């Protein structure tokens, strides 16, 4: 049975290895989709609805088509159809320069009858609000109810109760490389460079759309500039690029603008929940009754977690989605978790306070029902509390003196992330000694390319940079899943590992008779192959592979469930400092203790944890899509008014990649979950007034302080 | 937004044209450019004909490019999408168009030794200046110490913001060779990284500063 072996025997696994794509990325050589320039390439641009809700009555492309330099123009909606949010696609053009394409879009004449719209969630729920979805009876979906135990009996047993309402806003992904594609036809063969998290998913989708066999569509993603869950298919813009390219008879690059990215390229749904919770005098969380909703714009799927990592024998949850005239939600880094965790961890602290219990103690008493997770979480509590200095927090919240007040808080998370079967990969050894690993996954910034090289290099006794990793291309026909749900490493690594093992076995089988050794006695390490029983028998790697002559070894692998693990626990602690005169919250320090299963590349793992914490910090303090009731438009679709964390907001971050197993798991998502709750609790500990609504901006602090 | 509109009406030119050069941290004075236009264009200007294109020379990474530009083109768009007069693409795609309005630093290049948002400078205004893009930092295969440190500390994930950060960090260290942690944060406040690589960027800048001293 395949295994990752013992830590003491690992030369590479668990070590810090620089990203293989590092040099290309720091020199500007790395070509992202946005950077692909093809001979004769045109630039696409999409005309979008300026209003939130309207019926399109006519589109006239003639003036745009007549502009010199314009090579194609197409409508994207039929007259008589509705646009249901600001930014919905109306028509598109392709021209010889980006500026001419933009000019041409301004020349498109289109008529529409405006309809009443609603962009406010509370108004959308009211009777008589403009109906947004044809498939729902009202703007609110049928609630999903989940009930365990006996809720009334639970409350009867409770000694203390908390009732509260928590709210989190819509957050947008803000991928720095906007969504986009370069599409090029060669007769009936379509090649698309895509900024995507799923080359194979994008291929399938495009093939279906253009009614082509899948092998006539090739999708390439060598490097991509961030997706965070929003880039799984070609979307309207990808299909449009291909349509324009076909019509113009030339390659077309179509990248969304920064404004488009906020309006149409996905978002994390909002969350509003009312909760009633009870605990017994001895600190048992006994009853939890939550009712809530969120908006995913015109989309659905606005759910969130609760009671989450905490064990409550009696609970009832009721959740629904509310439609408004805004762009559709898409999966965003741990969908449903950060919003649920913020509410849950705020609630845990509120309950603990009623009980006069240390919030950490109260969590210790009520953590996960899953035994592994609970065991790990208890250890994480200890590790994290020590690192932040939990004893330094205010015993009485808000009791600090002076203008600047400090506080400490904590939060928790859990995530699946174990990956699954369905990846095909090949590891090839050439007589020259060159080694290739090929599979259809893509590197969205996580560092999977380097991890693949490390695994193969570990197995073959080489260095990571000796391995040529070919990913992000459908052409070799080795499929893999989309990179989402922190599933990439758990899906890919086992197959790569077993393919490398198979290739090595084959190589040993080939050379064993030539060196008069038993293949089972051969080992690969330090760029050599040697016999374990007789260390004098040692040949350099290249000499060994030279024996292959005209042959090449190329082996596939199998997904092996025993090489990966899911369902990981994470705990975070935050220390904040609040200026009580300006209301500004400065995060001083975050300690993130993340169950990582087996860490493969410690360097890139820490990067992932840092990055997830930073995104969680933005969610806690800065980010919010603001819709204007008066116009139906988003007020802040840029990077100045929609605030993402910048250098000045960055605290000291202690990322503890906690090795808990000799099994691999993905951690792109889990460490972004606990951050907002930990910060919100630290804010309370600092000022003694609870902010139950994200983002925790200075105005809210000042209002709370009165 | 309203400011943009006013400007638009005043001059009846598109958004890109009114933008002025802004450096990371410091605002570069917006001075009337000395436009070196070719004879053909100058003749057209004399007759009051609308000038749609001009041939200009740009010095990029110590190489002179003769390019034909529209007056409204930014330096960023010429680097990425421009052609020289023999029809070859410049193809200098290191600087990234992330916001195209001076909010993110993804397009940072050095102009006469100072960090500048290439999306905020007209190509015409870049004439006669020394432009260095991320592609021009390494000396052959020898990376600049900032580039080496970024790799060593993994100060990049998706890497889309990286060219901007690398150039901004280099420019910053040119001016402040041994900065404190706070100074690094302030010096790089004009750049955004959505992957959140900041902690390792700070480490990389510290390492690079030690190497450069
Ligand atoms: S692209 Fe120039 S500052 Fe954002
Ligand atoms: S590394 Fe992805 S945006 Fe900075």
PDB file of C-alpha atoms and ligand atoms in Angstrom, chain A residues 176, chain B residues 156-162 192-195 197, ligand 2:
ATOM      1  CA  UNK A 176      -6.585  40.676  -9.689  1.00  0.00           C
TER       2      UNK A 176
ATOM      3  CA  UNK B 156       4.041  35.564  -4.452  1.00  0.00           C
ATOM      4  CA  UNK B 157       1.204  33.185  -5.001  1.00  0.00           C
ATOM      5  CA  UNK B 158      -0.819  33.652  -8.177  1.00  0.00           C
ATOM      6  CA  UNK B 159       1.855  36.179  -9.052  1.00  0.00           C
ATOM      7  CA  UNK B 160      -0.353  38.628 -10.880  1.00  0.00           C
ATOM      8  CA  UNK B 161       0.502  41.510  -8.548  1.00  0.00           C
ATOM      9  CA  UNK B 162       4.153  40.432  -8.355  1.00  0.00           C
ATOM     10  CA  UNK B 192      -2.486  45.509  -3.670  1.00  0.00           C
ATOM     11  CA  UNK B 193      -2.184  41.720  -3.480  1.00  0.00           C
ATOM     12  CA  UNK B 194      -5.458  39.814  -3.310  1.00  0.00           C
ATOM     13  CA  UNK B 195      -3.722  36.530  -2.519  1.00  0.00           C
ATOM     14  CA  UNK B 197       1.206  37.537   0.333  1.00  0.00           C
TER      15      UNK B 197
HETATM   16  S1  LIG C   2       0.030  36.937  -5.611  1.00  0.00           S
HETATM   17 FE1  LIG C   2      -1.991  36.861  -6.343  1.00  0.00          FE
HETATM   18  S2  LIG C   2      -2.586  38.913  -6.216  1.00  0.00           S
HETATM   19 FE2  LIG C   2      -0.657  38.943  -5.290  1.00  0.00          FE
END
